[in-house]
CSV table of C-alpha atoms in Angstrom, one decimal:
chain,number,residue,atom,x,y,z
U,1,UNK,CA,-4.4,14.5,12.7
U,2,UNK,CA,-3.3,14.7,9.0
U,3,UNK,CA,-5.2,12.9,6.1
U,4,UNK,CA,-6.3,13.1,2.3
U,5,UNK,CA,-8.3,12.3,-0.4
U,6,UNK,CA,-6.0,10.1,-1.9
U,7,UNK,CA,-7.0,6.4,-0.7
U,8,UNK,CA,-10.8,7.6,0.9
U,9,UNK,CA,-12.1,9.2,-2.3
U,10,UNK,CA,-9.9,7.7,-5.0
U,11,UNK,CA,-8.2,11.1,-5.6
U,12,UNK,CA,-5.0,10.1,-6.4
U,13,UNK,CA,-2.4,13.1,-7.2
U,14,UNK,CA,-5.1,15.9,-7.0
U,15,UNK,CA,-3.1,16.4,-3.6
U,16,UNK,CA,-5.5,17.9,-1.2
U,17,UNK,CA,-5.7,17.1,2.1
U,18,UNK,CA,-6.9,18.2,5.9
U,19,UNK,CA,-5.6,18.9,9.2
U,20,UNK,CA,-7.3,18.8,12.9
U,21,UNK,CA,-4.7,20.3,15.1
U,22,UNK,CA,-4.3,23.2,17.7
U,23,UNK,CA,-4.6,26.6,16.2
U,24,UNK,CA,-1.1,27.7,17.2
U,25,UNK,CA,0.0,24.4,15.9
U,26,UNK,CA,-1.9,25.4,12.7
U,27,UNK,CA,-0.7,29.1,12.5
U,28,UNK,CA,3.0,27.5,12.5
U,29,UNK,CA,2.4,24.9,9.5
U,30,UNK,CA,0.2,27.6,7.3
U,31,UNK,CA,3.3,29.4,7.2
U,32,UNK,CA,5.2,25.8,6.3
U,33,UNK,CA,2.6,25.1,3.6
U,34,UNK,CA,1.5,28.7,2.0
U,35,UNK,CA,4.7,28.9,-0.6
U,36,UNK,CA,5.3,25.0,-0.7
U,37,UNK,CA,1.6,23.7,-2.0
U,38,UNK,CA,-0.6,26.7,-1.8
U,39,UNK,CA,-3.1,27.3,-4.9
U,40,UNK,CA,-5.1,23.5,-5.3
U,41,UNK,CA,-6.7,24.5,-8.2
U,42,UNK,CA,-10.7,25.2,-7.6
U,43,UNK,CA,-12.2,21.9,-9.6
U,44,UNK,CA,-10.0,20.2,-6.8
U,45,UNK,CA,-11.3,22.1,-4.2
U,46,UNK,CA,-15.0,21.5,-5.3
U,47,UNK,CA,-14.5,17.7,-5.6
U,48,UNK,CA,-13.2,17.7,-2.1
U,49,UNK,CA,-16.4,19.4,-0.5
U,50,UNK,CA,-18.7,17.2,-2.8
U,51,UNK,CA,-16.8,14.0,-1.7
U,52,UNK,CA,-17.2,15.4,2.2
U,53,UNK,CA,-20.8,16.1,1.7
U,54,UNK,CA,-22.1,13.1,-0.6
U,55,UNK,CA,-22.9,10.1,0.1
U,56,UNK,CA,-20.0,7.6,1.6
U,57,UNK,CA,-21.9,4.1,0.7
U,58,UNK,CA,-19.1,4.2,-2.6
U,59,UNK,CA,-16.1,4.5,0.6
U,60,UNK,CA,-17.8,1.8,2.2
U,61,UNK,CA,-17.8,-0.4,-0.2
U,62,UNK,CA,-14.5,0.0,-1.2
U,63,UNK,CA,-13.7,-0.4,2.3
U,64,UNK,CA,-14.9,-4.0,2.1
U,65,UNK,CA,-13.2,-4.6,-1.2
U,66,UNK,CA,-9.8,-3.4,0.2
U,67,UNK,CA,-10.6,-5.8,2.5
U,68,UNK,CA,-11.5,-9.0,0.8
U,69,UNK,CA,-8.0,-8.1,-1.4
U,70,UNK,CA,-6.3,-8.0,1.8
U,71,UNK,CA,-7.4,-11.2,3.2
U,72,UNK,CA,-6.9,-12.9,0.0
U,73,UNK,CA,-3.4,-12.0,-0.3
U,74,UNK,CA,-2.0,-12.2,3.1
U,75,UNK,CA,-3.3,-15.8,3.3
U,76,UNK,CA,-2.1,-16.4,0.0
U,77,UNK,CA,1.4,-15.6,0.6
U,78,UNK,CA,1.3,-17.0,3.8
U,79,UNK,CA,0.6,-20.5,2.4
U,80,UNK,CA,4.0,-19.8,0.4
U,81,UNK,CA,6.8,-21.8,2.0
U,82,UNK,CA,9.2,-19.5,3.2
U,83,UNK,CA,6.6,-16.5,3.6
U,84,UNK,CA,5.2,-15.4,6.5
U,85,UNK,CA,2.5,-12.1,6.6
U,86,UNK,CA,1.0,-10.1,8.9
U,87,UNK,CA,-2.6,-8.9,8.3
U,88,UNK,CA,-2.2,-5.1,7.7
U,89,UNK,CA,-4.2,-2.8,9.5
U,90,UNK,CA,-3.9,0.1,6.6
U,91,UNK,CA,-3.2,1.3,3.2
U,92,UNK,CA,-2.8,-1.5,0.2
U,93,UNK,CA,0.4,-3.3,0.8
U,94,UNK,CA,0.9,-6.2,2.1
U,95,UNK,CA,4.8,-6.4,3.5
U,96,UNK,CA,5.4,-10.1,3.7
U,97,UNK,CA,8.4,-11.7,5.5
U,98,UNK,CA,11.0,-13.3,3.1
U,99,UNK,CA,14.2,-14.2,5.0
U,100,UNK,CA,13.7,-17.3,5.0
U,101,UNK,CA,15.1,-17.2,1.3
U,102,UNK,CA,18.0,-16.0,2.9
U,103,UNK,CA,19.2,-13.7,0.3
U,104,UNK,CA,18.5,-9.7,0.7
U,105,UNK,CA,15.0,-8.5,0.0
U,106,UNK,CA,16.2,-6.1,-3.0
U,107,UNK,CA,17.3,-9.4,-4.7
U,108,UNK,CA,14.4,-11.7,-4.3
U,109,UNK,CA,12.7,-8.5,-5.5
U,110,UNK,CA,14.5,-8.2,-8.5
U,111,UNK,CA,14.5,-12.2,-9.5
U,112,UNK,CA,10.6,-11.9,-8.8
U,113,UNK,CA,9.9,-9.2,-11.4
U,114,UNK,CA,12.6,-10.5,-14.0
U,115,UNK,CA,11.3,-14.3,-13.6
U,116,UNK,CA,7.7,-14.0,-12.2
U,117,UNK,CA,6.9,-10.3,-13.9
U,118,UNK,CA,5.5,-9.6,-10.8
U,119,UNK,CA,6.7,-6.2,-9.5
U,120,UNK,CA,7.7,-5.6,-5.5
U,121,UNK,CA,9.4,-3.3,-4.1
U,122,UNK,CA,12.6,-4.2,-1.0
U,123,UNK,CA,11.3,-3.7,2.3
U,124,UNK,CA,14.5,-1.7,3.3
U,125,UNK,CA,13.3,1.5,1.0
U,126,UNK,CA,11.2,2.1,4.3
U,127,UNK,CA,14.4,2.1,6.3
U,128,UNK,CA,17.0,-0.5,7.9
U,129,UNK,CA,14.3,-2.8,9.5
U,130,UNK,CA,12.7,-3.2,6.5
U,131,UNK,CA,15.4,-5.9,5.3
U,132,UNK,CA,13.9,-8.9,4.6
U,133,UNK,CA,10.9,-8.1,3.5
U,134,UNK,CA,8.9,-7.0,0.3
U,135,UNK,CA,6.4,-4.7,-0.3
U,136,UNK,CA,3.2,-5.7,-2.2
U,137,UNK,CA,0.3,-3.6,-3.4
U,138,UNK,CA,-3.3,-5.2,-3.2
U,139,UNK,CA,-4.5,-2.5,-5.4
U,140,UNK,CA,-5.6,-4.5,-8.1
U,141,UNK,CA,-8.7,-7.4,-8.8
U,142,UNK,CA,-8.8,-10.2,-7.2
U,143,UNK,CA,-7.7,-11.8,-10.5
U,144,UNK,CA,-4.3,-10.1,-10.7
U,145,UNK,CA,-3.8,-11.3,-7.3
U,146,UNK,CA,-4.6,-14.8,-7.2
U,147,UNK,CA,-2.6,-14.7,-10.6
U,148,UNK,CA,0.4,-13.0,-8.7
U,149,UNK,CA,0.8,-15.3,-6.0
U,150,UNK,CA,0.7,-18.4,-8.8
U,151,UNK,CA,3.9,-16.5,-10.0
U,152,UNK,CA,5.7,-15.9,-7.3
U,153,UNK,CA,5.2,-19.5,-5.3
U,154,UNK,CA,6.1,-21.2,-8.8
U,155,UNK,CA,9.3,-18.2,-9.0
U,156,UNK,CA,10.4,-18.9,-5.2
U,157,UNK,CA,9.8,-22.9,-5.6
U,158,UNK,CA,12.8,-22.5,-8.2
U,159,UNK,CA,15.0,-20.2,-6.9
U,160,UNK,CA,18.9,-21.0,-7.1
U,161,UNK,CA,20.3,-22.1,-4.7
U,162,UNK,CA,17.1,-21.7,-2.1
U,163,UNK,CA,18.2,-22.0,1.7
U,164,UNK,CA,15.3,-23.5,4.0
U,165,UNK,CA,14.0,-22.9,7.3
């Protein structure tokens, strides 16, 4: 099991995580990781044991905020003709189905930032069977997402061209 303190503790870019693996196992990636991201600099180091040892009632409720965001914006793009969305079981993205548009994902992602300003990224930079869908991050308020999905159902309503399903 690999992990950090990225998402749990808000720890963004400190980079400092933790391993639970067989010790042979363990001998075999020390040697991997000593010369690649040896050194985390102390303060990091201290903030990781504090955020271990302290109380996790701030985790928790970020936990349920996460959540609320998540519902909120996977029923909200689902109510978008044309989008369909799974409910994500981890992370901050939702990755909402767009075919339907029947254009490539890296387009619809480009017309939705230049004429919706809101930013996605095309499914297929997580590999071939990501065409057709977008990436979305719900790590933002609730306001900037409700405000998101106004943009992109009024963008998509007027796209060129739009093929149905």
């Amino acid at each position: 099991i690999l992990n950090g303190f990225s998402k749990t503790y808000a720890m963004t870019g400190w980079r400092i995580g933790w391993g639970i693996m067989p010790r042979p196992l363990a001998e075999q990636v020390t040697k991997l990781l000593v010369n690649s991201v040896s050194c985390t600099a102390a303060f990091v180091q201290h903030a990781a044991l504090a955020a271990l040892t302290g109380p996790q009632d701030d985790v928790e409720r970020m936990r349920a905020e996460f959540q609320r965001r998540r519902d909120r914006i996977v029923a909200g793009l689902n109510a978008i003709p044309g989008i369909t969305c799974r409910l994500p079981l981890g992370a901050f993205y939702a990755f909402p189905n767009v075919r339907a548009f029947g254009r490539p994902a890296a387009e619809i992602a480009e017309y939705l930032l230049e004429e919706a300003g809101v930013a996605t990224l095309a499914g297929d930079a997580f590999g071939a069977y990501g065409e057709g869908y977008l990436r979305l991050s719900y790590a933002t308020s609730v306001e900037a997402i409700d405000e998101g999905l106004e943009r992109i159902a009024a963008a998509l309503a007027a796209l060129p061209g739009r093929t149905r399903s």
